PDB file of C-alpha atoms in Angstrom:
ATOM      1  CA  UNK A   1      66.467 -78.274  65.290  1.00 41.00           C
ATOM      2  CA  UNK A   2      68.988 -75.945  63.628  1.00 43.00           C
ATOM      3  CA  UNK A   3      70.929 -73.735  65.999  1.00 44.00           C
ATOM      4  CA  UNK A   4      72.639 -70.471  64.942  1.00 46.00           C
ATOM      5  CA  UNK A   5      76.135 -71.979  64.889  1.00 48.00           C
ATOM      6  CA  UNK A   6      74.902 -74.743  62.571  1.00 54.00           C
ATOM      7  CA  UNK A   7      73.533 -72.344  59.954  1.00 72.00           C
ATOM      8  CA  UNK A   8      75.207 -72.460  56.547  1.00 85.00           C
ATOM      9  CA  UNK A   9      77.609 -69.548  56.059  1.00 91.00           C
ATOM     10  CA  UNK A  10      76.519 -66.685  53.827  1.00 94.00           C
ATOM     11  CA  UNK A  11      78.214 -66.937  50.443  1.00 96.00           C
ATOM     12  CA  UNK A  12      79.815 -63.556  49.886  1.00 97.00           C
ATOM     13  CA  UNK A  13      81.519 -61.752  47.009  1.00 97.00           C
ATOM     14  CA  UNK A  14      83.780 -58.780  47.800  1.00 97.00           C
ATOM     15  CA  UNK A  15      83.973 -56.007  45.213  1.00 97.00           C
ATOM     16  CA  UNK A  16      86.509 -53.263  45.889  1.00 95.00           C
ATOM     17  CA  UNK A  17      89.414 -51.946  43.861  1.00 94.00           C
ATOM     18  CA  UNK A  18      91.793 -52.002  46.834  1.00 93.00           C
ATOM     19  CA  UNK A  19      93.216 -55.464  47.476  1.00 93.00           C
ATOM     20  CA  UNK A  20      94.399 -54.546  50.973  1.00 93.00           C
ATOM     21  CA  UNK A  21      90.914 -53.414  51.912  1.00 92.00           C
ATOM     22  CA  UNK A  22      89.409 -56.686  50.678  1.00 93.00           C
ATOM     23  CA  UNK A  23      91.981 -58.557  52.762  1.00 93.00           C
ATOM     24  CA  UNK A  24      91.061 -56.473  55.793  1.00 91.00           C
ATOM     25  CA  UNK A  25      87.360 -57.202  55.372  1.00 91.00           C
ATOM     26  CA  UNK A  26      88.034 -60.927  55.124  1.00 90.00           C
ATOM     27  CA  UNK A  27      90.095 -60.772  58.309  1.00 90.00           C
ATOM     28  CA  UNK A  28      87.272 -58.998  60.149  1.00 86.00           C
ATOM     29  CA  UNK A  29      84.443 -61.311  59.090  1.00 87.00           C
ATOM     30  CA  UNK A  30      83.424 -64.195  61.324  1.00 80.00           C
ATOM     31  CA  UNK A  31      82.498 -67.722  60.306  1.00 84.00           C
ATOM     32  CA  UNK A  32      78.947 -66.667  59.421  1.00 86.00           C
ATOM     33  CA  UNK A  33      80.257 -65.583  55.993  1.00 92.00           C
ATOM     34  CA  UNK A  34      82.301 -67.413  53.361  1.00 94.00           C
ATOM     35  CA  UNK A  35      84.035 -65.342  50.671  1.00 95.00           C
ATOM     36  CA  UNK A  36      83.501 -67.168  47.362  1.00 96.00           C
ATOM     37  CA  UNK A  37      84.788 -64.486  45.020  1.00 97.00           C
ATOM     38  CA  UNK A  38      86.504 -61.118  44.701  1.00 97.00           C
ATOM     39  CA  UNK A  39      86.719 -58.409  42.067  1.00 97.00           C
ATOM     40  CA  UNK A  40      88.450 -55.065  41.644  1.00 96.00           C
ATOM     41  CA  UNK A  41      86.534 -53.571  38.702  1.00 96.00           C
ATOM     42  CA  UNK A  42      83.064 -53.484  37.179  1.00 95.00           C
ATOM     43  CA  UNK A  43      83.542 -56.048  34.426  1.00 95.00           C
ATOM     44  CA  UNK A  44      85.228 -58.608  36.665  1.00 97.00           C
ATOM     45  CA  UNK A  45      82.605 -58.059  39.366  1.00 97.00           C
ATOM     46  CA  UNK A  46      79.744 -58.843  36.978  1.00 96.00           C
ATOM     47  CA  UNK A  47      81.511 -61.980  35.785  1.00 97.00           C
ATOM     48  CA  UNK A  48      82.264 -63.209  39.316  1.00 97.00           C
ATOM     49  CA  UNK A  49      78.721 -62.591  40.565  1.00 97.00           C
ATOM     50  CA  UNK A  50      77.196 -64.376  37.579  1.00 96.00           C
ATOM     51  CA  UNK A  51      79.609 -67.282  38.014  1.00 97.00           C
ATOM     52  CA  UNK A  52      79.381 -67.757  41.798  1.00 97.00           C
ATOM     53  CA  UNK A  53      75.758 -66.654  42.383  1.00 96.00           C
ATOM     54  CA  UNK A  54      76.441 -65.572  45.978  1.00 97.00           C
ATOM     55  CA  UNK A  55      73.938 -64.687  48.680  1.00 96.00           C
ATOM     56  CA  UNK A  56      75.351 -61.205  49.187  1.00 97.00           C
ATOM     57  CA  UNK A  57      77.709 -58.918  47.273  1.00 97.00           C
ATOM     58  CA  UNK A  58      79.648 -56.394  49.329  1.00 97.00           C
ATOM     59  CA  UNK A  59      79.973 -53.609  46.775  1.00 96.00           C
ATOM     60  CA  UNK A  60      82.126 -50.498  46.663  1.00 95.00           C
ATOM     61  CA  UNK A  61      80.445 -47.541  44.966  1.00 93.00           C
ATOM     62  CA  UNK A  62      83.414 -46.170  43.015  1.00 92.00           C
ATOM     63  CA  UNK A  63      85.023 -48.744  40.732  1.00 93.00           C
ATOM     64  CA  UNK A  64      86.992 -48.639  37.470  1.00 93.00           C
ATOM     65  CA  UNK A  65      85.599 -50.127  34.269  1.00 91.00           C
ATOM     66  CA  UNK A  66      82.119 -50.516  32.881  1.00 87.00           C
ATOM     67  CA  UNK A  67      80.389 -47.345  31.705  1.00 86.00           C
ATOM     68  CA  UNK A  68      82.042 -45.216  34.355  1.00 86.00           C
ATOM     69  CA  UNK A  69      79.194 -45.509  36.868  1.00 88.00           C
ATOM     70  CA  UNK A  70      80.980 -47.818  39.316  1.00 91.00           C
ATOM     71  CA  UNK A  71      78.709 -49.840  41.563  1.00 93.00           C
ATOM     72  CA  UNK A  72      75.616 -48.833  39.591  1.00 92.00           C
ATOM     73  CA  UNK A  73      77.076 -50.570  36.524  1.00 94.00           C
ATOM     74  CA  UNK A  74      77.629 -53.723  38.585  1.00 95.00           C
ATOM     75  CA  UNK A  75      74.049 -53.686  39.831  1.00 93.00           C
ATOM     76  CA  UNK A  76      72.719 -53.155  36.307  1.00 92.00           C
ATOM     77  CA  UNK A  77      74.921 -55.898  34.898  1.00 94.00           C
ATOM     78  CA  UNK A  78      73.802 -58.364  37.582  1.00 93.00           C
ATOM     79  CA  UNK A  79      70.074 -57.661  37.362  1.00 88.00           C
ATOM     80  CA  UNK A  80      68.083 -60.876  37.644  1.00 88.00           C
ATOM     81  CA  UNK A  81      70.955 -63.054  38.890  1.00 92.00           C
ATOM     82  CA  UNK A  82      69.752 -65.547  41.491  1.00 92.00           C
ATOM     83  CA  UNK A  83      71.401 -67.750  44.075  1.00 92.00           C
ATOM     84  CA  UNK A  84      71.377 -71.523  43.656  1.00 85.00           C
ATOM     85  CA  UNK A  85      68.346 -71.578  45.954  1.00 86.00           C
ATOM     86  CA  UNK A  86      66.464 -69.266  43.603  1.00 88.00           C
ATOM     87  CA  UNK A  87      66.592 -66.151  45.785  1.00 88.00           C
ATOM     88  CA  UNK A  88      67.785 -62.837  44.352  1.00 91.00           C
ATOM     89  CA  UNK A  89      71.453 -62.018  44.865  1.00 94.00           C
ATOM     90  CA  UNK A  90      71.438 -59.106  47.307  1.00 95.00           C
ATOM     91  CA  UNK A  91      73.851 -56.187  47.308  1.00 96.00           C
ATOM     92  CA  UNK A  92      75.160 -54.225  50.291  1.00 96.00           C
ATOM     93  CA  UNK A  93      77.126 -51.099  49.389  1.00 95.00           C
ATOM     94  CA  UNK A  94      80.228 -50.553  51.517  1.00 93.00           C
ATOM     95  CA  UNK A  95      81.942 -47.295  50.684  1.00 90.00           C
ATOM     96  CA  UNK A  96      84.083 -44.514  52.072  1.00 88.00           C
ATOM     97  CA  UNK A  97      81.592 -42.103  50.506  1.00 85.00           C
ATOM     98  CA  UNK A  98      78.628 -40.845  52.502  1.00 81.00           C
ATOM     99  CA  UNK A  99      77.435 -38.480  49.762  1.00 82.00           C
ATOM    100  CA  UNK A 100      73.687 -38.425  49.226  1.00 80.00           C
ATOM    101  CA  UNK A 101      74.019 -38.829  45.449  1.00 83.00           C
ATOM    102  CA  UNK A 102      76.062 -42.009  45.859  1.00 86.00           C
ATOM    103  CA  UNK A 103      73.621 -43.514  48.341  1.00 85.00           C
ATOM    104  CA  UNK A 104      70.565 -42.706  46.242  1.00 83.00           C
ATOM    105  CA  UNK A 105      72.140 -43.909  42.982  1.00 86.00           C
ATOM    106  CA  UNK A 106      72.952 -47.434  44.208  1.00 88.00           C
ATOM    107  CA  UNK A 107      69.613 -47.815  46.004  1.00 86.00           C
ATOM    108  CA  UNK A 108      67.756 -46.819  42.837  1.00 84.00           C
ATOM    109  CA  UNK A 109      69.867 -49.413  40.996  1.00 88.00           C
ATOM    110  CA  UNK A 110      68.809 -52.172  43.393  1.00 88.00           C
ATOM    111  CA  UNK A 111      71.155 -52.309  46.405  1.00 91.00           C
ATOM    112  CA  UNK A 112      69.506 -53.453  49.648  1.00 89.00           C
ATOM    113  CA  UNK A 113      71.612 -51.287  51.903  1.00 88.00           C
ATOM    114  CA  UNK A 114      74.497 -48.900  52.275  1.00 90.00           C
ATOM    115  CA  UNK A 115      77.057 -48.655  55.078  1.00 90.00           C
ATOM    116  CA  UNK A 116      80.281 -46.683  55.290  1.00 89.00           C
ATOM    117  CA  UNK A 117      83.769 -48.078  55.769  1.00 87.00           C
ATOM    118  CA  UNK A 118      83.878 -46.743  59.324  1.00 86.00           C
ATOM    119  CA  UNK A 119      81.634 -49.672  60.328  1.00 86.00           C
ATOM    120  CA  UNK A 120      83.075 -52.191  62.784  1.00 86.00           C
ATOM    121  CA  UNK A 121      83.706 -55.801  61.822  1.00 87.00           C
ATOM    122  CA  UNK A 122      80.966 -57.006  64.151  1.00 88.00           C
ATOM    123  CA  UNK A 123      78.411 -54.548  62.792  1.00 88.00           C
ATOM    124  CA  UNK A 124      79.386 -55.406  59.221  1.00 91.00           C
ATOM    125  CA  UNK A 125      78.819 -59.114  59.863  1.00 91.00           C
ATOM    126  CA  UNK A 126      75.393 -58.259  61.274  1.00 90.00           C
ATOM    127  CA  UNK A 127      74.571 -56.051  58.289  1.00 90.00           C
ATOM    128  CA  UNK A 128      75.539 -58.822  55.870  1.00 94.00           C
ATOM    129  CA  UNK A 129      73.333 -61.322  57.700  1.00 91.00           C
ATOM    130  CA  UNK A 130      70.372 -58.957  57.714  1.00 89.00           C
ATOM    131  CA  UNK A 131      70.695 -58.174  54.011  1.00 91.00           C
ATOM    132  CA  UNK A 132      70.938 -61.901  53.273  1.00 91.00           C
ATOM    133  CA  UNK A 133      67.665 -62.339  55.152  1.00 87.00           C
ATOM    134  CA  UNK A 134      65.984 -59.654  53.055  1.00 84.00           C
ATOM    135  CA  UNK A 135      66.227 -56.655  55.377  1.00 84.00           C
ATOM    136  CA  UNK A 136      67.284 -53.204  54.238  1.00 83.00           C
ATOM    137  CA  UNK A 137      70.305 -51.910  56.166  1.00 86.00           C
ATOM    138  CA  UNK A 138      71.702 -48.386  56.333  1.00 83.00           C
ATOM    139  CA  UNK A 139      74.031 -46.391  58.477  1.00 79.00           C
ATOM    140  CA  UNK A 140      71.571 -44.137  60.367  1.00 69.00           C
ATOM    141  CA  UNK A 141      72.506 -40.816  58.737  1.00 69.00           C
ATOM    142  CA  UNK A 142      72.393 -42.332  55.263  1.00 74.00           C
ATOM    143  CA  UNK A 143      68.854 -43.643  55.694  1.00 67.00           C
ATOM    144  CA  UNK A 144      67.675 -40.056  55.864  1.00 66.00           C
ATOM    145  CA  UNK A 145      68.981 -39.427  52.333  1.00 66.00           C
ATOM    146  CA  UNK A 146      66.893 -42.293  51.006  1.00 66.00           C
ATOM    147  CA  UNK A 147      63.760 -41.194  52.820  1.00 63.00           C
ATOM    148  CA  UNK A 148      64.190 -37.657  51.521  1.00 64.00           C
ATOM    149  CA  UNK A 149      64.831 -38.855  47.964  1.00 63.00           C
ATOM    150  CA  UNK A 150      61.758 -41.065  47.842  1.00 60.00           C
ATOM    151  CA  UNK A 151      59.572 -38.821  49.958  1.00 54.00           C
ATOM    152  CA  UNK A 152      57.544 -37.432  47.061  1.00 44.00           C
ATOM    153  CA  UNK A 153      56.545 -40.871  45.826  1.00 43.00           C
ATOM    154  CA  UNK A 154      55.759 -41.927  49.375  1.00 39.00           C
ATOM    155  CA  UNK A 155      53.506 -38.934  49.826  1.00 39.00           C
ATOM    156  CA  UNK A 156      51.590 -39.624  46.629  1.00 39.00           C
ATOM    157  CA  UNK A 157      50.920 -43.204  47.646  1.00 36.00           C
ATOM    158  CA  UNK A 158      50.011 -42.241  51.201  1.00 35.00           C
ATOM    159  CA  UNK A 159      47.097 -40.177  49.894  1.00 38.00           C
ATOM    160  CA  UNK A 160      45.352 -43.224  48.493  1.00 35.00           C
ATOM    161  CA  UNK A 161      46.603 -45.996  50.752  1.00 52.00           C
ATOM    162  CA  UNK A 162      43.908 -46.890  53.277  1.00 62.00           C
ATOM    163  CA  UNK A 163      46.246 -49.132  55.254  1.00 71.00           C
ATOM    164  CA  UNK A 164      48.776 -46.352  55.673  1.00 71.00           C
ATOM    165  CA  UNK A 165      46.001 -43.996  56.771  1.00 70.00           C
ATOM    166  CA  UNK A 166      45.459 -46.212  59.807  1.00 79.00           C
ATOM    167  CA  UNK A 167      48.817 -45.099  61.187  1.00 80.00           C
ATOM    168  CA  UNK A 168      49.429 -41.907  63.105  1.00 82.00           C
ATOM    169  CA  UNK A 169      52.110 -39.486  61.894  1.00 77.00           C
ATOM    170  CA  UNK A 170      54.534 -40.745  64.560  1.00 84.00           C
ATOM    171  CA  UNK A 171      53.775 -44.386  63.718  1.00 87.00           C
ATOM    172  CA  UNK A 172      54.587 -43.646  60.079  1.00 83.00           C
ATOM    173  CA  UNK A 173      57.944 -42.160  61.077  1.00 85.00           C
ATOM    174  CA  UNK A 174      58.766 -45.192  63.204  1.00 89.00           C
ATOM    175  CA  UNK A 175      57.516 -47.570  60.503  1.00 89.00           C
ATOM    176  CA  UNK A 176      59.756 -46.058  57.820  1.00 84.00           C
ATOM    177  CA  UNK A 177      62.861 -46.172  60.003  1.00 87.00           C
ATOM    178  CA  UNK A 178      62.231 -49.742  61.143  1.00 88.00           C
ATOM    179  CA  UNK A 179      61.544 -50.803  57.538  1.00 85.00           C
ATOM    180  CA  UNK A 180      64.839 -49.181  56.514  1.00 82.00           C
ATOM    181  CA  UNK A 181      66.685 -51.400  58.963  1.00 84.00           C
ATOM    182  CA  UNK A 182      67.125 -49.153  62.006  1.00 88.00           C
ATOM    183  CA  UNK A 183      67.456 -50.814  65.403  1.00 89.00           C
ATOM    184  CA  UNK A 184      65.077 -49.682  68.155  1.00 91.00           C
ATOM    185  CA  UNK A 185      67.785 -47.674  69.899  1.00 91.00           C
ATOM    186  CA  UNK A 186      68.639 -45.928  66.618  1.00 90.00           C
ATOM    187  CA  UNK A 187      64.988 -45.020  66.033  1.00 89.00           C
ATOM    188  CA  UNK A 188      64.767 -43.690  69.573  1.00 90.00           C
ATOM    189  CA  UNK A 189      67.827 -41.492  69.048  1.00 89.00           C
ATOM    190  CA  UNK A 190      66.650 -40.253  65.648  1.00 85.00           C
ATOM    191  CA  UNK A 191      63.166 -39.305  66.858  1.00 87.00           C
ATOM    192  CA  UNK A 192      64.139 -38.234  70.396  1.00 87.00           C
ATOM    193  CA  UNK A 193      61.849 -40.758  72.074  1.00 90.00           C
ATOM    194  CA  UNK A 194      62.466 -43.650  74.449  1.00 91.00           C
ATOM    195  CA  UNK A 195      63.160 -47.204  73.314  1.00 92.00           C
ATOM    196  CA  UNK A 196      60.014 -48.280  75.162  1.00 92.00           C
ATOM    197  CA  UNK A 197      57.982 -45.799  73.124  1.00 92.00           C
ATOM    198  CA  UNK A 198      59.529 -47.169  69.918  1.00 92.00           C
ATOM    199  CA  UNK A 199      58.543 -50.697  70.957  1.00 93.00           C
ATOM    200  CA  UNK A 200      54.987 -49.531  71.623  1.00 93.00           C
ATOM    201  CA  UNK A 201      54.739 -47.849  68.219  1.00 92.00           C
ATOM    202  CA  UNK A 202      56.158 -50.883  66.399  1.00 92.00           C
ATOM    203  CA  UNK A 203      53.656 -53.183  68.104  1.00 92.00           C
ATOM    204  CA  UNK A 204      50.846 -50.827  67.134  1.00 92.00           C
ATOM    205  CA  UNK A 205      52.038 -50.601  63.518  1.00 91.00           C
ATOM    206  CA  UNK A 206      52.291 -54.380  63.125  1.00 92.00           C
ATOM    207  CA  UNK A 207      48.847 -54.829  64.683  1.00 91.00           C
ATOM    208  CA  UNK A 208      47.180 -52.195  62.501  1.00 88.00           C
ATOM    209  CA  UNK A 209      48.768 -53.516  59.321  1.00 88.00           C
ATOM    210  CA  UNK A 210      48.193 -57.153  60.329  1.00 88.00           C
ATOM    211  CA  UNK A 211      51.869 -58.015  59.962  1.00 89.00           C
ATOM    212  CA  UNK A 212      53.937 -60.295  62.177  1.00 88.00           C
ATOM    213  CA  UNK A 213      57.585 -59.273  61.727  1.00 86.00           C
ATOM    214  CA  UNK A 214      60.053 -56.583  60.694  1.00 82.00           C
ATOM    215  CA  UNK A 215      60.730 -58.539  57.506  1.00 82.00           C
ATOM    216  CA  UNK A 216      57.041 -58.413  56.550  1.00 84.00           C
ATOM    217  CA  UNK A 217      56.965 -54.702  57.395  1.00 86.00           C
ATOM    218  CA  UNK A 218      59.941 -54.037  55.112  1.00 84.00           C
ATOM    219  CA  UNK A 219      58.270 -55.948  52.266  1.00 80.00           C
ATOM    220  CA  UNK A 220      55.009 -54.067  52.853  1.00 81.00           C
ATOM    221  CA  UNK A 221      56.782 -50.687  52.776  1.00 80.00           C
ATOM    222  CA  UNK A 222      58.835 -51.577  49.694  1.00 77.00           C
ATOM    223  CA  UNK A 223      55.703 -52.619  47.848  1.00 69.00           C
ATOM    224  CA  UNK A 224      54.346 -49.102  48.376  1.00 69.00           C
ATOM    225  CA  UNK A 225      57.655 -47.421  47.509  1.00 66.00           C
ATOM    226  CA  UNK A 226      57.828 -45.990  51.009  1.00 68.00           C
ATOM    227  CA  UNK A 227      61.502 -46.937  51.403  1.00 61.00           C
TER     228      UNK A 227
END
């Protein structure tokens, strides 16, 4: 039986135009990640990702090169690239910017999450692992930008989605936050309810939708453009 410490490290590419910052990230990461490539601009990033086919790319939003769109150009240039195991290469934006337009742009381009550079080393390692496993991960305040940006589409689908209609308004709120990668305590803080109440709502949502895990819930929500 495989135990956590025996799991293969996540193959990681670091993309940031500041060499000292890349060095700092490497120093903070634990043995759960292995840096297999680095890049400081758009063109080099695309080449490195295509060459190394990593599990996760840690991507800065503002980069020189390409068409002047920074991380969005990297995501566009790497569309369809897969790991050696055949899974999609996943991108986690890591930026000093917490501007809504930056968050929305890279998510529309295909990033699985977005965290700011104020994140701790421990939390970053966790975020990388979760993105590698297929979860969507956001710093709590940034998730709200994404929900607001995609709210119209979510509303249109909700009108005709019988499964979604099974959920109460509060269950839908909890569902969207959990699917976006929030932890229970973060959902509780965001919605001003207790952690126990969050747990109750999550159990009810999974039961009503006939799902068995947060990962399945995220996939279900993504398929309906709810996140």
